[in-house]
Short mmCIF file of N, CA and C in Angstrom, two decimals:
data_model
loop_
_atom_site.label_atom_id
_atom_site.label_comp_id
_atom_site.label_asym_id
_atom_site.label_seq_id
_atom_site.Cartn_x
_atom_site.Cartn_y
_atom_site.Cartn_z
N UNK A 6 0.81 -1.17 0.00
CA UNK A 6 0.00 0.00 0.00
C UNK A 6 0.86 1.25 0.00
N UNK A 7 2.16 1.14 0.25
CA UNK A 7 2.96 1.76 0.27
C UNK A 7 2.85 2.62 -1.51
N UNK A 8 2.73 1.77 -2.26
CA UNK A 8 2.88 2.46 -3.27
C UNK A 8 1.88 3.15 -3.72
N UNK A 9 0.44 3.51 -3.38
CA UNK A 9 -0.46 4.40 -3.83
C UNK A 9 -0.70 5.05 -2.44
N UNK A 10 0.08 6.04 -1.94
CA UNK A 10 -0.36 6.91 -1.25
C UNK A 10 -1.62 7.61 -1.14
N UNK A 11 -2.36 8.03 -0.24
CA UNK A 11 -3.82 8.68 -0.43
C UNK A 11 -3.75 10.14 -0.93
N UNK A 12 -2.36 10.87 -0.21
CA UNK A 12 -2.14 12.08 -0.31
C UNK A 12 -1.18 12.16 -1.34
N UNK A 13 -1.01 11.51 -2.28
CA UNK A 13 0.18 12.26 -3.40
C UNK A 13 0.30 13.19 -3.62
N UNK A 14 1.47 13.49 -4.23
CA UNK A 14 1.88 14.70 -4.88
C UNK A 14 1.07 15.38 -5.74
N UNK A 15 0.99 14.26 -6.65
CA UNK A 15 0.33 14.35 -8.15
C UNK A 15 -0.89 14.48 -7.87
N UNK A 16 -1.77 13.68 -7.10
CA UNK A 16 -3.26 13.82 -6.96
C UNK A 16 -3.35 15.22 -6.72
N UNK A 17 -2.60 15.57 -5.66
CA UNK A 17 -2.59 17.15 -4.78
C UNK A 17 -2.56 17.78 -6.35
N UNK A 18 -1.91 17.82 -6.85
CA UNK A 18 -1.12 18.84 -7.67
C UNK A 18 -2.22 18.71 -8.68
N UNK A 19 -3.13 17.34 -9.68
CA UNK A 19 -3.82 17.75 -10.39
C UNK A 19 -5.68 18.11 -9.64
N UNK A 20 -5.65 18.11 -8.58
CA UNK A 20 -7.18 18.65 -7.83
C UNK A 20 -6.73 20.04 -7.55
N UNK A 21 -5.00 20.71 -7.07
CA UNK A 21 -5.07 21.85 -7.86
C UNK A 21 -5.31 22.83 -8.98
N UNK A 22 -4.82 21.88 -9.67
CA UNK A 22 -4.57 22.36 -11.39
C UNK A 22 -6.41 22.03 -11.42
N UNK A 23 -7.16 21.34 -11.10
CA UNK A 23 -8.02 21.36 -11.56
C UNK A 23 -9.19 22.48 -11.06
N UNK A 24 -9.06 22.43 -9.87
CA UNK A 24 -9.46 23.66 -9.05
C UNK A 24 -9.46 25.11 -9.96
N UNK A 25 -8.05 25.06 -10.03
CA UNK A 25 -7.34 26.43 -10.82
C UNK A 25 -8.24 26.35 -12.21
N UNK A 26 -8.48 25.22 -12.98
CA UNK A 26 -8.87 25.62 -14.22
C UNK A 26 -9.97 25.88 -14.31
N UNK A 27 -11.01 25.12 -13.41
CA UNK A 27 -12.74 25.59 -12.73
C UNK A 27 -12.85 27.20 -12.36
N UNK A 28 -11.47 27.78 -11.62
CA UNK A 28 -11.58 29.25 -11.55
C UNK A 28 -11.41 30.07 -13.07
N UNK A 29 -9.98 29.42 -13.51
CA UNK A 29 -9.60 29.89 -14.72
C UNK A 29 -11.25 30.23 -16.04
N UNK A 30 -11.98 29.12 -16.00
CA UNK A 30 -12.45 28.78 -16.99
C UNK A 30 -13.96 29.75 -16.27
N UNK A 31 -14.07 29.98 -14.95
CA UNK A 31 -15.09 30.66 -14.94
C UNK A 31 -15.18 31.84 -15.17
N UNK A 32 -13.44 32.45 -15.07
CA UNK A 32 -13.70 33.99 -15.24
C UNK A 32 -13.11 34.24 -16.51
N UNK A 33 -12.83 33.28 -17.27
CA UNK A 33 -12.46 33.63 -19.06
C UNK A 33 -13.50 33.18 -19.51
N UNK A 34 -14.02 32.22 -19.00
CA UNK A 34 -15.47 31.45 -20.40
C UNK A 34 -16.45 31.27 -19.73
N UNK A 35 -16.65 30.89 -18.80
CA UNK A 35 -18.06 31.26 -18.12
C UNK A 35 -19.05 32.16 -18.05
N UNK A 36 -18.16 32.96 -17.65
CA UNK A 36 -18.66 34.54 -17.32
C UNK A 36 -18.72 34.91 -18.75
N UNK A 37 -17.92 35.65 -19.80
CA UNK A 37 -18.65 35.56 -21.12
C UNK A 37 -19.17 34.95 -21.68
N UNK A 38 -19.63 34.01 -21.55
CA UNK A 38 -20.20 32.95 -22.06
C UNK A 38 -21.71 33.13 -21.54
N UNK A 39 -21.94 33.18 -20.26
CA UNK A 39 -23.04 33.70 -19.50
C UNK A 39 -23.21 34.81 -20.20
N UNK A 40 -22.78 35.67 -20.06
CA UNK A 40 -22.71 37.13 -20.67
C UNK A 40 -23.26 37.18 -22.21
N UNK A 41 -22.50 36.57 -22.99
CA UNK A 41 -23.19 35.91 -24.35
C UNK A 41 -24.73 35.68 -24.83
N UNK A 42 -24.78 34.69 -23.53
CA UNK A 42 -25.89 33.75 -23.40
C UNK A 42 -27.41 34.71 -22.77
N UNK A 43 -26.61 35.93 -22.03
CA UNK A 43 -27.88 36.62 -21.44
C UNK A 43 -28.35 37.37 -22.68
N UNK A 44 -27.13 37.63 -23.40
CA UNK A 44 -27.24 39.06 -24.29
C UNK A 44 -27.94 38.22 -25.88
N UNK A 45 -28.12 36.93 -25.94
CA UNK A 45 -28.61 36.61 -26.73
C UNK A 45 -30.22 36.41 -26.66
N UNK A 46 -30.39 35.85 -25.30
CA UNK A 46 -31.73 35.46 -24.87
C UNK A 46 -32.27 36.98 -25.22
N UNK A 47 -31.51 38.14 -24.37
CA UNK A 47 -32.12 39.42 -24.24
C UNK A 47 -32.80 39.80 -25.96
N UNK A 48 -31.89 39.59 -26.84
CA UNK A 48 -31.91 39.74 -27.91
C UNK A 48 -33.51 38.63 -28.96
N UNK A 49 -33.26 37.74 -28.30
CA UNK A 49 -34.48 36.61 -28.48
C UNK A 49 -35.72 37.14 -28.12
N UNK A 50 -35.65 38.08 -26.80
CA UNK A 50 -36.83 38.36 -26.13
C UNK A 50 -37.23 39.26 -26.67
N UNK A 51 -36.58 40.26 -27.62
CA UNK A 51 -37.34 41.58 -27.66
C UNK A 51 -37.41 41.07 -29.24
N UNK A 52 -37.07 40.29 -29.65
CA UNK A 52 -37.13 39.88 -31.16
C UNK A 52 -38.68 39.18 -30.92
N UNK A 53 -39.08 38.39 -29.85
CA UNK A 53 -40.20 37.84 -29.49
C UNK A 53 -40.86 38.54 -29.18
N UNK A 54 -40.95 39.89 -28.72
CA UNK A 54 -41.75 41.23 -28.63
C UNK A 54 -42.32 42.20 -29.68
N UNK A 55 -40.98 42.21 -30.20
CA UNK A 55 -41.23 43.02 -31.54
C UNK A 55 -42.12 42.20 -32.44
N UNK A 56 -42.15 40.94 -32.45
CA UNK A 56 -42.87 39.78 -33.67
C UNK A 56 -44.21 40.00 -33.05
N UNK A 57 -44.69 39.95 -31.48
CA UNK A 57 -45.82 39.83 -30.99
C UNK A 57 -46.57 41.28 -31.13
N UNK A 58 -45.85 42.37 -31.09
CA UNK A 58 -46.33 43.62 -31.26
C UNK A 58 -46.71 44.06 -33.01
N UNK A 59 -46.10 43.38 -33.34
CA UNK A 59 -45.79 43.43 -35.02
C UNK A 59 -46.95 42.28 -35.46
N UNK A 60 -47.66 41.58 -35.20
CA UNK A 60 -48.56 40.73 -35.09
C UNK A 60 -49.85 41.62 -34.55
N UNK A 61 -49.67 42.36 -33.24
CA UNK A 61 -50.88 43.19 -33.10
C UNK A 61 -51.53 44.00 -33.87
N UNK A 62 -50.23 44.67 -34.34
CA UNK A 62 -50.43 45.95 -34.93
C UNK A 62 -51.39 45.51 -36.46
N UNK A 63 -50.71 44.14 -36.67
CA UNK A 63 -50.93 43.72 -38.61
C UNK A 63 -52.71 43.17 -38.15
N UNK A 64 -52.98 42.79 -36.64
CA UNK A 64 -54.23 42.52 -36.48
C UNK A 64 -55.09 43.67 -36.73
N UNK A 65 -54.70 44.50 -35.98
CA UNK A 65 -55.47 46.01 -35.70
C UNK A 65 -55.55 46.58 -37.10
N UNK A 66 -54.56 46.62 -38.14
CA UNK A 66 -54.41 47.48 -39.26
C UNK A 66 -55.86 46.39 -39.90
N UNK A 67 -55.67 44.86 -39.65
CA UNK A 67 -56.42 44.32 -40.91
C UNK A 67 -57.70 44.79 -40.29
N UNK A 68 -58.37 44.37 -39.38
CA UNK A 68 -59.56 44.68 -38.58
C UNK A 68 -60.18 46.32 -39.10
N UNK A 69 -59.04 47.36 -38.68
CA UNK A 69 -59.16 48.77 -39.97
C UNK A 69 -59.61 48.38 -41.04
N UNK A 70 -59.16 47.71 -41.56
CA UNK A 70 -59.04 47.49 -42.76
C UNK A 70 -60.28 47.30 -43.49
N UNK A 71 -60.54 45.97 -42.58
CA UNK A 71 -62.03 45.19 -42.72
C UNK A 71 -63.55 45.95 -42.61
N UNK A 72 -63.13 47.29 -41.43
CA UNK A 72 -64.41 48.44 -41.20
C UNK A 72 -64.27 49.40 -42.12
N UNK A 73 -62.98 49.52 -42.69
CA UNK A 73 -62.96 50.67 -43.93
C UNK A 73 -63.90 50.00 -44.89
N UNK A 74 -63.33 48.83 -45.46
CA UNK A 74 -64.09 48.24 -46.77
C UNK A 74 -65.15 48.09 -46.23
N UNK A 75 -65.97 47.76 -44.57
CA UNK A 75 -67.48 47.76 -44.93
C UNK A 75 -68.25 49.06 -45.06
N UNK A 76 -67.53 49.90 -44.66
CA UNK A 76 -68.02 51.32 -44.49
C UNK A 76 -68.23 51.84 -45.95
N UNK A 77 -66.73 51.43 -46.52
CA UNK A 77 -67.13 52.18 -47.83
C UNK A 77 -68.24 50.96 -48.69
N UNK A 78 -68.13 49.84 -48.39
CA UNK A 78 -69.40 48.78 -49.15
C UNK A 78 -70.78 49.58 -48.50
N UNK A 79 -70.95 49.70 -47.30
CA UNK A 79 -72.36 50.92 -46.85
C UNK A 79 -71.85 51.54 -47.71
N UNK A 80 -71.47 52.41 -48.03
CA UNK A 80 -71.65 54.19 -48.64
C UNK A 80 -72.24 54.09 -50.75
N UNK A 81 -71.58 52.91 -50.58
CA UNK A 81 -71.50 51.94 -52.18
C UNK A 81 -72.84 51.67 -52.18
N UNK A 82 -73.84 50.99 -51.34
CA UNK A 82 -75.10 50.60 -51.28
C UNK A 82 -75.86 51.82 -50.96
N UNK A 83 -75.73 52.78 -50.08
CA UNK A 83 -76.37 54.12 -50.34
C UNK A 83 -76.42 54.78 -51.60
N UNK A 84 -75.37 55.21 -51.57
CA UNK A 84 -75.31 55.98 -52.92
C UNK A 84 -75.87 54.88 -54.20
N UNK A 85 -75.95 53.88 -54.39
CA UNK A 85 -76.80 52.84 -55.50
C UNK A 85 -78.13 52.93 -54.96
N UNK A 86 -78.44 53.13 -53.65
CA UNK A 86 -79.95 53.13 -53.64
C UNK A 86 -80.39 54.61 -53.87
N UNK A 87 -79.77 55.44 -52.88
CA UNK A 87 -80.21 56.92 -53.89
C UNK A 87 -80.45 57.47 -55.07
N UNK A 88 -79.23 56.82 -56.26
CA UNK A 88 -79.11 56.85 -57.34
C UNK A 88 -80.28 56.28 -57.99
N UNK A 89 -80.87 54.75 -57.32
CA UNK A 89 -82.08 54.25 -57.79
C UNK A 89 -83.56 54.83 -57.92
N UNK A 90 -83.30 55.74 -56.35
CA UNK A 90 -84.72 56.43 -55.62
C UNK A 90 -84.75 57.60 -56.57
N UNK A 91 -83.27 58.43 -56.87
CA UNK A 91 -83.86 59.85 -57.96
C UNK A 91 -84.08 59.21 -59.25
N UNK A 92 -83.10 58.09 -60.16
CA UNK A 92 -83.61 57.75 -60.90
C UNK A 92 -85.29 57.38 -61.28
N UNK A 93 -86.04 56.49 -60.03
CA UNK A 93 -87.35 56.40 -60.02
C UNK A 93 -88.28 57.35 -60.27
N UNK A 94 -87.34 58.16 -59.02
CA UNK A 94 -88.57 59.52 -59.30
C UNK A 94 -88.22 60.80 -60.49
N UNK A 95 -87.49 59.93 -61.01
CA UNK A 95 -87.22 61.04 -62.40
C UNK A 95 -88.02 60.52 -63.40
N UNK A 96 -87.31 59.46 -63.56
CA UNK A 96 -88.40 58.74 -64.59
C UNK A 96 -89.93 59.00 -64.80
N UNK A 97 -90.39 58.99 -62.72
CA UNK A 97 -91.99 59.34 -62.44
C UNK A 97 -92.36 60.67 -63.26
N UNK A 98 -91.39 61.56 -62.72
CA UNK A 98 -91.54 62.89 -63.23
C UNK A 98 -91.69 63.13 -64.66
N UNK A 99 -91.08 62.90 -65.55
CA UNK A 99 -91.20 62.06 -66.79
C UNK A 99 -92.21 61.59 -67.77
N UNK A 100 -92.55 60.82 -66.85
CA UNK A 100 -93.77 60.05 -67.17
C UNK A 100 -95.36 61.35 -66.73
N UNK A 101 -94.99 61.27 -65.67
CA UNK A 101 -95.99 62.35 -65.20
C UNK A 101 -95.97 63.82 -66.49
N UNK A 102 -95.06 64.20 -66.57
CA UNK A 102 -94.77 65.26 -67.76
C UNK A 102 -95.20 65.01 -68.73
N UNK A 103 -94.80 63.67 -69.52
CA UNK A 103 -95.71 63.11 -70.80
C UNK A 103 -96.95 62.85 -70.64
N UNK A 104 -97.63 62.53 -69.78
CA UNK A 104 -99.10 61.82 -69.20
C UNK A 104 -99.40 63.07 -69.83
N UNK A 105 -99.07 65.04 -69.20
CA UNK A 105 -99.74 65.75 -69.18
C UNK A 105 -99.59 66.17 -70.08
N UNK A 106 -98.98 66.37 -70.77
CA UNK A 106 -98.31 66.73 -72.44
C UNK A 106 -99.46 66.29 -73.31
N UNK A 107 -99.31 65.06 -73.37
CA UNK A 107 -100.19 64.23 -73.75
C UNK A 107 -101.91 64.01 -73.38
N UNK A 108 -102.11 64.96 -72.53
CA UNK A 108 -103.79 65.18 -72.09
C UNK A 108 -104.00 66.97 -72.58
N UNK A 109 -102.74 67.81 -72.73
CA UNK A 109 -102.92 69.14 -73.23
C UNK A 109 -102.84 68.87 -74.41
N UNK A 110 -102.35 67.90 -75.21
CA UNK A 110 -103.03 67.86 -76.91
C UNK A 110 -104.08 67.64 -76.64
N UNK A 111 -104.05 65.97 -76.34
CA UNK A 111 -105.70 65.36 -76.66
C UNK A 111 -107.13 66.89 -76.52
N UNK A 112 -106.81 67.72 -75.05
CA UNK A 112 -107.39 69.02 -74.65
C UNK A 112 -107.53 70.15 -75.76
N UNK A 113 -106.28 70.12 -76.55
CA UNK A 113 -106.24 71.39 -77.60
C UNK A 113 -106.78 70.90 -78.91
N UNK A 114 -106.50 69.41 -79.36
CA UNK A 114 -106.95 68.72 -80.28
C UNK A 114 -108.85 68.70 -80.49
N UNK A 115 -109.39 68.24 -79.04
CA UNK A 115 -110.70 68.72 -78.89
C UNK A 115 -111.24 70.26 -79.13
N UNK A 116 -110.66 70.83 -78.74
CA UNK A 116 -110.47 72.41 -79.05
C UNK A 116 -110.76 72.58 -80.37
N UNK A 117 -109.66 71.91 -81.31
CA UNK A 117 -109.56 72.69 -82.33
C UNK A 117 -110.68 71.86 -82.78
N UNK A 118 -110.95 71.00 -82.76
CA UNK A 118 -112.21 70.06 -83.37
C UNK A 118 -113.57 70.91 -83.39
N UNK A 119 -113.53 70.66 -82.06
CA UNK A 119 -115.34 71.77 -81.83
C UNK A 119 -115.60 73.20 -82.46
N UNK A 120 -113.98 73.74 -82.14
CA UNK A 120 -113.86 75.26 -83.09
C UNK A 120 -114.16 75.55 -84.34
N UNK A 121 -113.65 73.73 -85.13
CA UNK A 121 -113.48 73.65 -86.71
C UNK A 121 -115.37 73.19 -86.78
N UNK A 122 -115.79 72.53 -85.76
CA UNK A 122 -116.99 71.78 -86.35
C UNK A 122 -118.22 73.14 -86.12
N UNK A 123 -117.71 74.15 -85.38
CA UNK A 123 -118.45 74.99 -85.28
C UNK A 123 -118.29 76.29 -86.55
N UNK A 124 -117.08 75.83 -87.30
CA UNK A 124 -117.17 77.07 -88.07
C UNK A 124 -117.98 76.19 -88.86
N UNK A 125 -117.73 75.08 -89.06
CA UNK A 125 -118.34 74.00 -90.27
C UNK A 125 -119.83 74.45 -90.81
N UNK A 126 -120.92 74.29 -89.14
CA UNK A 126 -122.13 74.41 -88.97
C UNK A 126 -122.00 75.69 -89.27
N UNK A 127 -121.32 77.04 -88.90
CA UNK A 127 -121.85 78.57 -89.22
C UNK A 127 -121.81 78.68 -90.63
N UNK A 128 -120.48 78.09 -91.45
CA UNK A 128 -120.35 78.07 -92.99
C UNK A 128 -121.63 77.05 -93.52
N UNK A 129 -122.07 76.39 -92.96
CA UNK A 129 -123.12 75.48 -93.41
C UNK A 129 -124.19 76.45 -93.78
N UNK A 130 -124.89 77.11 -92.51
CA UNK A 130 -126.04 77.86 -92.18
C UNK A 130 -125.75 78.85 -93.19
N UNK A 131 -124.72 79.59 -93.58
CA UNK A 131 -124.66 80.82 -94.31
C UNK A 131 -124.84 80.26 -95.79
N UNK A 132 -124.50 78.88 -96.34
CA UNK A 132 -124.99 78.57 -97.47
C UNK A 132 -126.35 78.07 -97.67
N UNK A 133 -126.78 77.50 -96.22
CA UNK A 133 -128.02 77.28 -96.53
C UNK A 133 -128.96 78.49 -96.92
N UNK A 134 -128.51 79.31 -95.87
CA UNK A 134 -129.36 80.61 -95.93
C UNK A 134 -129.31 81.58 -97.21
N UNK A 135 -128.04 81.38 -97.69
CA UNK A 135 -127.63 81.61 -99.64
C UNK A 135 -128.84 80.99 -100.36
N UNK A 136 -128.57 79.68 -100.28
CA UNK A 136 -129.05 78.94 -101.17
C UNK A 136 -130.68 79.17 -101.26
N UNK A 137 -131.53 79.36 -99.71
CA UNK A 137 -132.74 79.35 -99.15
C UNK A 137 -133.22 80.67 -99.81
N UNK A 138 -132.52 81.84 -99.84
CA UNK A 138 -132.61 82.97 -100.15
C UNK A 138 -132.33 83.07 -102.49
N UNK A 139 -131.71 82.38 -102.47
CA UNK A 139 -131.38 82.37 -104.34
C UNK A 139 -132.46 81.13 -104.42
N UNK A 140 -133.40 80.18 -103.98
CA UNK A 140 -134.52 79.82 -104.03
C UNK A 140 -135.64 80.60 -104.06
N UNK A 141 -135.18 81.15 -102.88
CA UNK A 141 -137.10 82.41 -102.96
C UNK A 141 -136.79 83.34 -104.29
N UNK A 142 -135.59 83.52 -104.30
CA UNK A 142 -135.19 84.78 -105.54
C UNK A 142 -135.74 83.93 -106.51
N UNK A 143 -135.45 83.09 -106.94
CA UNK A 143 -135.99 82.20 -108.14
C UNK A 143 -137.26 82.35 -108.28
N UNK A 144 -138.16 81.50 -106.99
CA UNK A 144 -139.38 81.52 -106.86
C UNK A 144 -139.75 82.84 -107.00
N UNK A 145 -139.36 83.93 -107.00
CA UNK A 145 -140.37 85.03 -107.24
C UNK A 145 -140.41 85.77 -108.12
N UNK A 146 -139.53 85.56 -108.83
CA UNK A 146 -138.95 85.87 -110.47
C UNK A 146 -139.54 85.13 -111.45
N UNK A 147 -140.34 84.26 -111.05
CA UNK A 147 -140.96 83.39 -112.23
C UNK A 147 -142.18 82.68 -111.09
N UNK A 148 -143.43 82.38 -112.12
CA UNK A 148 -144.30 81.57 -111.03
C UNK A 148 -144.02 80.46 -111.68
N UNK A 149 -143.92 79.42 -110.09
CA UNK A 149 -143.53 78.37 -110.35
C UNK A 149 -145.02 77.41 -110.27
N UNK A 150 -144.99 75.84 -110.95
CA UNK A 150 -146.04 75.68 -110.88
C UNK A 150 -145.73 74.38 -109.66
N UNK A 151 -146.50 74.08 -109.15
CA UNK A 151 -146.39 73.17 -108.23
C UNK A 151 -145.04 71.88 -108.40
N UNK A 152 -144.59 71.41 -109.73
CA UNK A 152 -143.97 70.38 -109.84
C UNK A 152 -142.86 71.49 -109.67
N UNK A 153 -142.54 72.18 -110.40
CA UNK A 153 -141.38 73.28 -110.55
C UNK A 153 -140.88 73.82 -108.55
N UNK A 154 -141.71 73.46 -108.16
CA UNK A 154 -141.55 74.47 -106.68
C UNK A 154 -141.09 73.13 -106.12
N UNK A 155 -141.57 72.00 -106.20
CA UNK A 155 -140.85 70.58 -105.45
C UNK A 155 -139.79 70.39 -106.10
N UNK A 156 -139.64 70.65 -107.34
CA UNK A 156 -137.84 70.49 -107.87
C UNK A 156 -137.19 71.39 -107.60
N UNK A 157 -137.36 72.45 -107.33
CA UNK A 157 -136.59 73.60 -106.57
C UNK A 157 -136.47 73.13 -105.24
N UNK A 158 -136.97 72.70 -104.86
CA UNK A 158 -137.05 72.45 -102.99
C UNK A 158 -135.84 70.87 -103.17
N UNK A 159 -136.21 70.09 -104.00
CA UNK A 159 -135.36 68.93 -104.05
C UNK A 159 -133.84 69.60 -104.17
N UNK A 160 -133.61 70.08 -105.26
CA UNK A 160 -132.33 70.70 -105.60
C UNK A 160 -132.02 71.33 -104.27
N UNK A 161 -132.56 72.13 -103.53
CA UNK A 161 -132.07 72.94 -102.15
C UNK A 161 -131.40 72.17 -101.57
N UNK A 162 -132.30 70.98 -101.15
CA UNK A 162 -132.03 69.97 -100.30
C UNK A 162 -130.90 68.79 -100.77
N UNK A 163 -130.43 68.55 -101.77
CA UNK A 163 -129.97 68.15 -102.61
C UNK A 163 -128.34 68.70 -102.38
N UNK A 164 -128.33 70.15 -102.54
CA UNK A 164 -127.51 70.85 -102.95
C UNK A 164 -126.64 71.28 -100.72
N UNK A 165 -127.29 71.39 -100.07
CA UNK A 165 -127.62 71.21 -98.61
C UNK A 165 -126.87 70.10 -98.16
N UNK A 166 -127.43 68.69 -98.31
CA UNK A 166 -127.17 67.59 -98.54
C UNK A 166 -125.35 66.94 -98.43
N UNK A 167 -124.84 67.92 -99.67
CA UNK A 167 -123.28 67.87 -100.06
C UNK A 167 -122.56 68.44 -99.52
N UNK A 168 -123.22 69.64 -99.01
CA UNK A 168 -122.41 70.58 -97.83
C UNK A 168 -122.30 70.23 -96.85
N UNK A 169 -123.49 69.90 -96.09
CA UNK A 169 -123.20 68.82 -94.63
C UNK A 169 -122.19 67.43 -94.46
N UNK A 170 -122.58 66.88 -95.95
CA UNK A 170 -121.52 65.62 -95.83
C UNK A 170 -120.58 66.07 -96.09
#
């Protein structure tokens, strides 16, 4: 037993050296390494912030987005129904305008009818009353004999007759 001592040299000397390199290695690579490791996470985290805020924002813009286009789809369906309602009532107007257009002829057309059928009958009467009158002139310029006074009266009537139709 002599030959493996508990306390060697060497054991001593490498649980130093090893000691030493556990210090060594914590304050050259540990510690930056930690340091590294915080400054990366840190870097992770606000990269995970910025993505989650950057995610809100693209929610909120689309959601905008979505009340703009219905707002302007309302304003799109107003203005098509307004457009429909003056169109209607233009058209009405229109129509209403021609209806009356169209009842002030038929109105002036009667007009001129009764006006024309009344000069018709006064030009009628003034030839009858010609004709009634160049009958008696006849008749009294000559005596007529009874057949002669019914062919004069036929011819009146006759002649009367062509004027009315």
């Amino acid at each position: 037993m002599d030959e493996f001592p508990i306390f060697n040299a060497t054991v001593l000397a490498q649980v130093f050296h090893f000691v030493l390199l556990l210090i060594l290695l914590r304050i050259f690579a540990y510690k930056p390494l930690l340091r590294v490791m915080d400054e990366r996470r840190r870097l992770v985290e606000e990269s995970l912030a910025r993505v989650e805020r950057d995610r809100r924002e693209a929610a909120a813009r689309k959601d905008e987005a979505a009340q703009e286009l219905q707002h302007a789809r309302e304003e799109a369906e107003e203005i098509v129904h307004r457009a429909t309602v003056q169109g209607e009532e233009r058209a009405s107007e229109i129509v209403e305008r021609a209806r009356a257009e169209v009842q002030r002829m038929h109105d002036e057309a009667r007009e001129v009818i009764r006006r024309e059928q009344e000069q018709a009958a006064a030009v009628l009467c003034e030839e009858v009353a010609s004709l009634a009158l160049m009958a008696a002139g006849k008749i009294v310029q000559r005596e007529l004999q009874p057949e002669d006074h019914r062919e004069v009266i036929e011819r009146v009537l006759a002649r009367a007759e062509r004027l009315i139709c």
